Structure formats: structure tokens, C-alpha cells
CSV table of C-alpha atoms and ligand atoms in Angstrom, one decimal:
chain,number,residue,atom,x,y,z
O,1,MET,CA,-51.9,34.6,8.2
O,2,VAL,CA,-53.7,37.5,9.9
O,3,PHE,CA,-50.8,39.3,11.4
O,4,GLU,CA,-50.6,42.8,12.8
O,5,LYS,CA,-46.9,44.7,13.7
O,6,GLY,CA,-46.1,46.2,16.8
O,7,ALA,CA,-43.5,48.1,17.9
O,8,LEU,CA,-40.0,48.2,16.0
O,9,ILE,CA,-37.3,46.2,17.8
O,10,ALA,CA,-34.6,46.6,15.6
O,11,GLU,CA,-33.5,47.7,12.1
O,12,GLY,CA,-30.5,46.5,10.1
O,13,LYS,CA,-29.0,47.6,6.8
O,14,THR,CA,-31.3,45.5,4.8
O,15,LYS,CA,-34.5,44.5,7.1
O,16,ARG,CA,-36.6,45.8,10.2
O,17,VAL,CA,-37.7,43.8,13.0
O,18,PHE,CA,-41.2,44.2,15.0
O,19,GLU,CA,-42.8,42.6,17.4
O,20,LEU,CA,-45.9,40.8,16.6
O,21,ALA,CA,-49.1,42.3,18.2
O,22,GLY,CA,-50.6,40.1,20.6
O,23,ASP,CA,-47.8,37.5,20.9
O,24,ALA,CA,-44.7,38.1,22.7
O,25,ARG,CA,-43.1,34.5,21.5
O,26,ARG,CA,-43.2,35.8,17.7
O,27,ALA,CA,-41.7,38.4,15.9
O,28,VAL,CA,-42.4,39.9,12.4
O,29,ILE,CA,-39.2,40.6,10.0
O,30,GLU,CA,-39.7,43.2,6.8
O,31,SER,CA,-37.1,43.1,3.9
O,32,LYS,CA,-36.3,46.5,3.0
O,33,ASP,CA,-34.9,47.7,-0.6
O,34,ASP,CA,-31.6,48.5,0.2
O,35,ILE,CA,-28.4,46.5,-1.1
O,36,THR,CA,-25.0,47.7,1.0
O,37,ALA,CA,-21.8,46.7,0.7
O,38,GLY,CA,-18.4,47.3,2.6
O,39,ASP,CA,-20.0,47.7,6.0
O,40,GLY,CA,-22.7,49.7,4.8
O,41,VAL,CA,-20.3,52.3,2.8
O,42,ARG,CA,-21.6,52.0,-0.4
O,43,CYS,CA,-25.8,51.8,-0.2
O,44,ASP,CA,-28.2,51.8,-3.2
O,45,LEU,CA,-31.9,51.5,-3.5
O,46,ILE,CA,-33.4,49.0,-5.7
O,47,PRO,CA,-37.1,49.2,-5.7
O,48,GLY,CA,-39.0,45.8,-5.1
O,49,LYS,CA,-35.4,44.2,-3.6
O,50,GLY,CA,-37.3,43.8,-0.3
O,51,ALA,CA,-40.0,41.2,-2.0
O,52,ILE,CA,-37.6,39.7,-4.2
O,53,SER,CA,-35.1,38.7,-1.0
O,54,GLY,CA,-38.3,37.8,1.4
O,55,ARG,CA,-39.7,35.5,-1.0
O,56,THR,CA,-36.0,34.1,-1.4
O,57,THR,CA,-35.7,33.9,2.2
O,58,ALA,CA,-39.0,32.1,2.7
O,59,ASN,CA,-38.1,29.7,-0.2
O,60,VAL,CA,-35.1,28.6,1.8
O,61,PHE,CA,-36.9,28.7,5.2
O,62,ARG,CA,-39.6,26.4,3.7
O,63,PHE,CA,-36.9,23.9,2.4
O,64,LEU,CA,-35.1,24.0,5.8
O,65,ASN,CA,-38.1,23.5,7.9
O,66,LYS,CA,-39.1,20.5,5.8
O,67,HIS,CA,-36.1,18.9,6.2
O,68,GLY,CA,-36.0,19.1,9.9
O,69,VAL,CA,-34.0,22.2,10.4
O,70,ALA,CA,-34.7,23.8,13.7
O,71,THR,CA,-35.3,27.5,12.5
O,72,HIS,CA,-37.4,30.5,13.5
O,73,PHE,CA,-39.4,30.4,10.4
O,74,VAL,CA,-43.1,30.4,11.1
O,75,ASP,CA,-44.9,31.9,8.0
O,76,ALA,CA,-44.7,34.6,5.3
O,77,PRO,CA,-47.9,36.2,4.8
O,78,ASN,CA,-46.8,38.5,2.2
O,79,ASP,CA,-43.6,39.0,-0.1
O,80,ARG,CA,-41.5,41.0,2.0
O,81,THR,CA,-42.7,39.8,5.5
O,82,MET,CA,-41.9,36.9,7.8
O,83,VAL,CA,-43.3,35.9,10.9
O,84,VAL,CA,-41.1,34.2,13.2
O,85,GLN,CA,-40.2,32.7,16.2
O,86,ARG,CA,-38.8,35.6,18.6
O,87,CYS,CA,-34.9,35.2,19.2
O,88,LYS,CA,-32.4,36.6,20.9
O,89,MET,CA,-29.4,36.9,18.2
O,90,ILE,CA,-26.1,35.1,18.9
O,91,PRO,CA,-23.5,38.0,17.9
O,92,LEU,CA,-21.8,35.6,15.2
O,93,GLU,CA,-22.0,35.1,11.4
O,94,VAL,CA,-21.2,31.5,10.7
O,95,VAL,CA,-19.9,30.8,7.3
O,96,ILE,CA,-19.4,27.6,5.1
O,97,ARG,CA,-17.4,27.2,2.3
O,98,ARG,CA,-16.9,24.6,0.0
O,99,ILE,CA,-15.3,26.6,-2.7
O,100,ALA,CA,-12.0,28.8,-1.7
O,101,ALA,CA,-13.3,32.5,-2.6
O,102,GLY,CA,-13.7,36.0,-1.0
O,103,SER,CA,-12.1,36.6,1.9
O,104,TYR,CA,-10.7,33.1,2.8
O,105,LEU,CA,-8.2,33.7,0.2
O,106,LYS,CA,-6.9,36.4,1.8
O,107,ARG,CA,-6.7,34.5,4.9
O,108,ASN,CA,-5.2,31.5,3.5
O,109,PRO,CA,-2.8,33.0,0.7
O,110,GLU,CA,-1.9,29.5,-0.3
O,111,ALA,CA,-5.3,28.5,-1.4
O,112,LYS,CA,-6.3,29.2,-5.3
O,113,GLU,CA,-9.7,30.7,-6.2
O,114,GLY,CA,-12.0,28.3,-7.0
O,115,GLU,CA,-10.4,24.9,-5.7
O,116,LYS,CA,-12.8,22.7,-3.7
O,117,LEU,CA,-12.8,22.3,-0.1
O,118,GLU,CA,-13.3,18.9,1.4
O,119,PRO,CA,-14.6,18.7,4.1
O,120,VAL,CA,-16.4,22.0,3.6
O,121,VAL,CA,-14.5,24.8,5.8
O,122,LEU,CA,-16.6,26.6,8.8
O,123,GLU,CA,-15.7,29.9,10.2
O,124,PHE,CA,-17.5,32.1,12.9
O,125,PHE,CA,-17.1,35.9,12.4
O,126,LEU,CA,-17.9,38.4,15.5
O,127,LYS,CA,-20.6,40.9,14.4
O,128,ASP,CA,-18.7,44.1,15.2
O,129,ASP,CA,-19.1,46.8,12.6
O,130,ALA,CA,-16.5,48.9,14.6
O,131,ARG,CA,-14.1,46.0,14.1
O,132,HIS,CA,-15.3,45.2,10.9
O,133,ASP,CA,-16.8,41.7,11.7
O,134,PRO,CA,-13.0,39.8,12.6
O,135,LEU,CA,-12.9,36.0,12.4
O,136,ILE,CA,-13.4,34.7,16.2
O,137,GLU,CA,-12.1,31.5,17.2
O,138,LYS,CA,-14.1,28.7,19.0
O,139,HIS,CA,-12.3,28.7,22.2
O,140,GLU,CA,-12.7,32.7,22.4
O,141,ILE,CA,-16.5,32.4,21.8
O,142,MET,CA,-16.6,30.4,25.1
O,143,LYS,CA,-14.2,32.5,27.0
O,144,GLU,CA,-16.2,35.9,26.2
O,145,LYS,CA,-19.3,34.0,27.0
O,146,ILE,CA,-21.2,34.3,23.3
O,147,ALA,CA,-22.2,31.4,23.5
O,148,THR,CA,-21.3,27.5,25.5
O,149,ALA,CA,-19.6,24.9,24.4
O,150,SER,CA,-22.6,22.7,23.5
O,151,GLU,CA,-24.3,25.8,21.5
O,152,VAL,CA,-20.8,26.3,19.3
O,153,GLY,CA,-21.1,22.5,18.5
O,154,GLU,CA,-24.8,22.9,17.8
O,155,MET,CA,-24.4,25.7,15.7
O,156,GLU,CA,-20.9,23.7,14.0
O,157,ASN,CA,-24.0,20.6,13.2
O,158,LEU,CA,-26.5,22.6,12.1
O,159,ALA,CA,-24.5,24.7,9.8
O,160,ARG,CA,-23.3,22.0,8.2
O,161,LEU,CA,-26.8,20.0,7.5
O,162,VAL,CA,-27.9,23.5,6.0
O,163,PHE,CA,-24.9,23.8,3.9
O,164,LEU,CA,-25.4,20.4,2.7
O,165,LEU,CA,-28.9,20.9,2.1
O,166,LEU,CA,-28.6,24.0,0.4
O,167,GLU,CA,-25.8,22.6,-1.6
O,168,GLU,CA,-27.8,19.8,-2.8
O,169,ALA,CA,-30.8,22.0,-3.6
O,170,TRP,CA,-28.5,24.1,-5.6
O,171,LYS,CA,-26.5,21.1,-7.6
O,172,GLN,CA,-30.3,19.8,-9.0
O,173,GLN,CA,-30.4,23.3,-10.7
O,174,ASP,CA,-26.8,23.0,-11.8
O,175,VAL,CA,-25.5,25.8,-9.4
O,176,VAL,CA,-22.8,25.7,-7.0
O,177,LEU,CA,-22.8,26.7,-3.8
O,178,VAL,CA,-19.8,28.7,-3.4
O,179,ASP,CA,-20.2,29.4,0.2
O,180,LEU,CA,-23.1,30.7,2.7
O,181,LYS,CA,-23.2,33.0,5.8
O,182,ILE,CA,-25.9,32.1,8.6
O,183,GLU,CA,-26.7,33.4,11.8
O,184,PHE,CA,-28.3,31.8,15.1
O,185,GLY,CA,-30.8,32.6,17.9
O,186,ARG,CA,-32.1,31.4,20.7
O,187,THR,CA,-35.8,31.5,20.8
O,188,THR,CA,-36.8,33.9,23.8
O,189,ALA,CA,-39.8,31.2,24.4
O,190,GLY,CA,-37.3,28.2,25.5
O,191,GLY,CA,-34.0,29.0,24.8
O,192,LYS,CA,-33.9,26.9,22.0
O,193,LEU,CA,-30.8,27.3,19.3
O,194,VAL,CA,-32.3,27.7,15.9
O,195,LEU,CA,-31.2,29.1,12.4
O,196,ALA,CA,-32.4,33.0,12.4
O,197,ASP,CA,-32.1,36.1,10.1
O,198,VAL,CA,-32.8,36.1,6.8
O,199,VAL,CA,-30.7,33.5,4.1
O,200,ASP,CA,-31.4,35.2,0.8
O,201,ASN,CA,-29.3,36.2,-2.3
O,202,ASP,CA,-27.0,38.5,0.1
O,203,SER,CA,-26.2,35.4,2.2
O,204,TRP,CA,-24.3,33.2,-0.3
O,205,ARG,CA,-22.1,33.1,-3.7
O,206,ILE,CA,-23.8,30.7,-6.1
O,207,TRP,CA,-22.0,30.2,-9.4
O,208,PRO,CA,-24.3,28.6,-12.2
O,209,HIS,CA,-22.7,25.7,-13.9
O,210,GLY,CA,-19.5,26.1,-11.5
O,211,ARG,CA,-18.5,29.2,-13.4
O,212,LYS,CA,-18.0,32.5,-11.5
O,213,GLU,CA,-18.5,34.6,-14.4
O,214,GLU,CA,-22.0,33.6,-14.3
O,215,MET,CA,-22.4,34.6,-10.6
O,216,LEU,CA,-25.9,35.8,-9.7
O,217,ASP,CA,-25.5,36.6,-6.3
O,218,LYS,CA,-24.6,39.7,-4.3
O,219,GLN,CA,-20.9,39.8,-5.3
O,220,VAL,CA,-22.0,41.2,-8.8
O,221,TYR,CA,-23.2,44.4,-6.5
O,222,ARG,CA,-20.1,44.6,-4.3
O,223,ASN,CA,-17.7,43.8,-7.4
O,224,ASP,CA,-19.4,47.0,-9.6
O,225,LYS,CA,-18.0,50.0,-7.5
O,226,ALA,CA,-19.5,52.8,-9.8
O,227,ILE,CA,-22.7,51.1,-10.4
O,228,ASN,CA,-25.3,53.0,-12.5
O,229,ALA,CA,-29.1,52.5,-12.9
O,230,GLU,CA,-28.4,49.9,-15.7
O,231,GLY,CA,-26.4,48.3,-13.1
O,232,LEU,CA,-28.6,48.0,-10.3
O,233,GLU,CA,-31.2,47.0,-13.3
O,234,ARG,CA,-28.8,43.8,-13.7
O,235,VAL,CA,-28.7,43.0,-10.1
O,236,LYS,CA,-32.4,43.2,-9.7
O,237,ARG,CA,-32.6,40.8,-12.4
O,238,ASN,CA,-30.5,38.5,-10.8
O,239,TYR,CA,-31.9,38.7,-7.8
O,240,GLU,CA,-35.3,37.8,-9.3
O,241,ILE,CA,-34.1,35.1,-10.9
O,242,VAL,CA,-32.7,33.3,-7.7
O,243,ALA,CA,-36.2,33.9,-6.2
O,244,GLU,CA,-37.7,32.1,-9.0
O,245,MET,CA,-35.0,29.3,-8.8
O,246,THR,CA,-35.4,28.8,-5.0
O,247,ALA,CA,-39.1,28.8,-5.4
O,248,LYS,CA,-38.5,25.1,-6.7
O,249,PHE,CA,-36.1,24.2,-3.4
O,250,VAL,CA,-39.5,23.0,-1.3
O,251,ASP,CA,-40.1,20.3,-3.9
O,252,THR,CA,-36.4,19.2,-4.3
O,253,LYS,CA,-36.0,15.3,-3.3
O,254,ILE,CA,-33.0,14.7,-0.8
O,255,GLU,CA,-31.8,11.5,-0.8
Q,1,C5P,O1,-16.3,37.7,2.3
Q,1,C5P,P1,-16.4,36.1,2.7
Q,1,C5P,O2,-15.7,35.5,1.4
Q,1,C5P,O3,-16.0,36.2,4.0
Q,1,C5P,O4,-17.8,35.9,2.6
Q,1,C5P,C1,-18.2,34.4,2.7
Q,1,C5P,C2,-19.9,34.5,2.4
Q,1,C5P,O5,-20.7,35.1,3.5
Q,1,C5P,C3,-20.2,34.9,1.1
Q,1,C5P,O6,-21.1,34.4,0.4
Q,1,C5P,C4,-20.8,36.3,1.7
Q,1,C5P,O7,-21.8,37.0,1.0
Q,1,C5P,C5,-21.3,35.9,2.9
Q,1,C5P,N1,-21.3,37.2,3.8
Q,1,C5P,C6,-22.1,38.0,4.4
Q,1,C5P,N2,-22.5,39.1,4.9
Q,1,C5P,C7,-21.5,39.3,5.5
Q,1,C5P,C8,-20.4,38.5,5.3
Q,1,C5P,C9,-19.9,37.8,4.1
Q,1,C5P,O8,-23.7,37.4,4.2
Q,1,C5P,N3,-21.5,40.2,6.4
């Protein structure tokens, strides 16, 4: 795909969003080499991470598009770049959990880490750095006019579908998808709700063979508080492994 970036629209901790020159309905997302934790308090550079994350997110979106999920993904003209349908983002993080871990344990002290959640648990968090992305209830989302009741329902259904598809794709490689964070947007062209942003190795917890000790995701970086060059190299190797593994998703057969 031939494409030309236009003006910078937005810059996040790990990506930049540009206009697509000559096409107001589309945009360009470029992954950066940064890795951050604790609301950006910790930040490191892993040269090449942008390309690795870009490959992962393109693999995930191609797989989801193939299975009928409405996403913003159009194409990935190179490793670090996606062309997407331009969206107005809904300022929510939607987290789906199969296994009790992370912040769920703090909010649910009776839960044991590693416990299976059946059915999956769905949570909404308001994207608000100053308030450390607090949990938000569905009635508050509607009251604050962040999304309508029907959009909340649509997000719940899509989030479950996305999780179950990715859970199955990972299962076929003997990896347990513990939890996943996704974001939604409304297309500027028609206001349609679609899965947007990126889904990469920063977005989930994945435990090969169901073993937390073997985790390959960003949690390795979060846990390594005094990370050195060797630690960053290990994190990069994990991200490369995940990019390779997700390349197989598109051929995954879903029953
Ligand atoms: O920390 P917590 O348990 O709420 O995280 C749940 C999931 O959401 C994890 O997979 C984590 O990587 C992801 N997450 C994220 N971005 C955030 C917060 C959590 O991708 N800002």
C-alpha cells in the first residue's frame, strides 16, 4: 500500500497518530520504541520495539478482521505502521479477565492469583492519567455521556468476542491468555463503534503452559524495577517471540 503521512494528530507514550495525506477518513498509527510503566513514571527505549509491536498488533487485527470483528485496521504498510479508519476514541479501557491477576486482586481480596474466572470478568476504566485510570461503572459511563447504553452493550459484546477469539488462538499454541485491555472508537466516517488503538504485547498477560513464571508480556518489564541493559534485552527477546507467535494467528482455525 502506498501511503503518505500528514500532520501529527496525537502522540501517546508508545505511538504517534498522523493524518493520512489526502484521505480524511483514514489515519496512520506508528509504534514507537518506548516502553513505559506506572503511568509513564518509568520509561525506557528498546531500539526496534516499535517494529516488533507493530507486527504484533497487525497480526492481531488481521486475525480479528478475518473473524468478523469490526476493527479500525485497514493495512500495515510496514512493520511499525498501520493504516486505520480514522476514529474518535472513547476514553475507556476495557479489560477482560479469564484468570485473577494484577489490579483485580487488589479490588477483590478474596480472589486468589491464578484462579479461573468463569464467565470472563469485564471491567471499564476511565482513561484519566491524573486519576490513575479509575474503575468506572456502566451507569456512570452513561451518566457522564461517555457512551450511550447501546454502545456500552456493543462494547461488552465485542470485548467478549475479541477475548474469546484471542484466547482460542493462544490456546492453540499452549499459551493462556490471562487478561486483555482493549479500546474502542467511533469512525469519523459513520460513527460506527470499532475496536481501535493497538493490541500488542503491552495489552495482555500471557502465561505459556498456564505458568506465570514463563510470562512473555510487558509484566516482565513492570516487575523489573531496576532494569538494566540485560533486562531490556530479555524483554525485547520476549516481544520478538510474541511477534513470531502471533504471526500464526491468521491461520488459526476457530470452531
Ligand atoms: O493492571 P491490571 O490487572 O488492571 O491490567 C489488566 C490488563 O490490562 C493487563 O493485561 C495489562 O497489561 C492491561 N493494561 C494495559 N494498559 C493499562 C492498564 C492495564 O494494557 N493502562
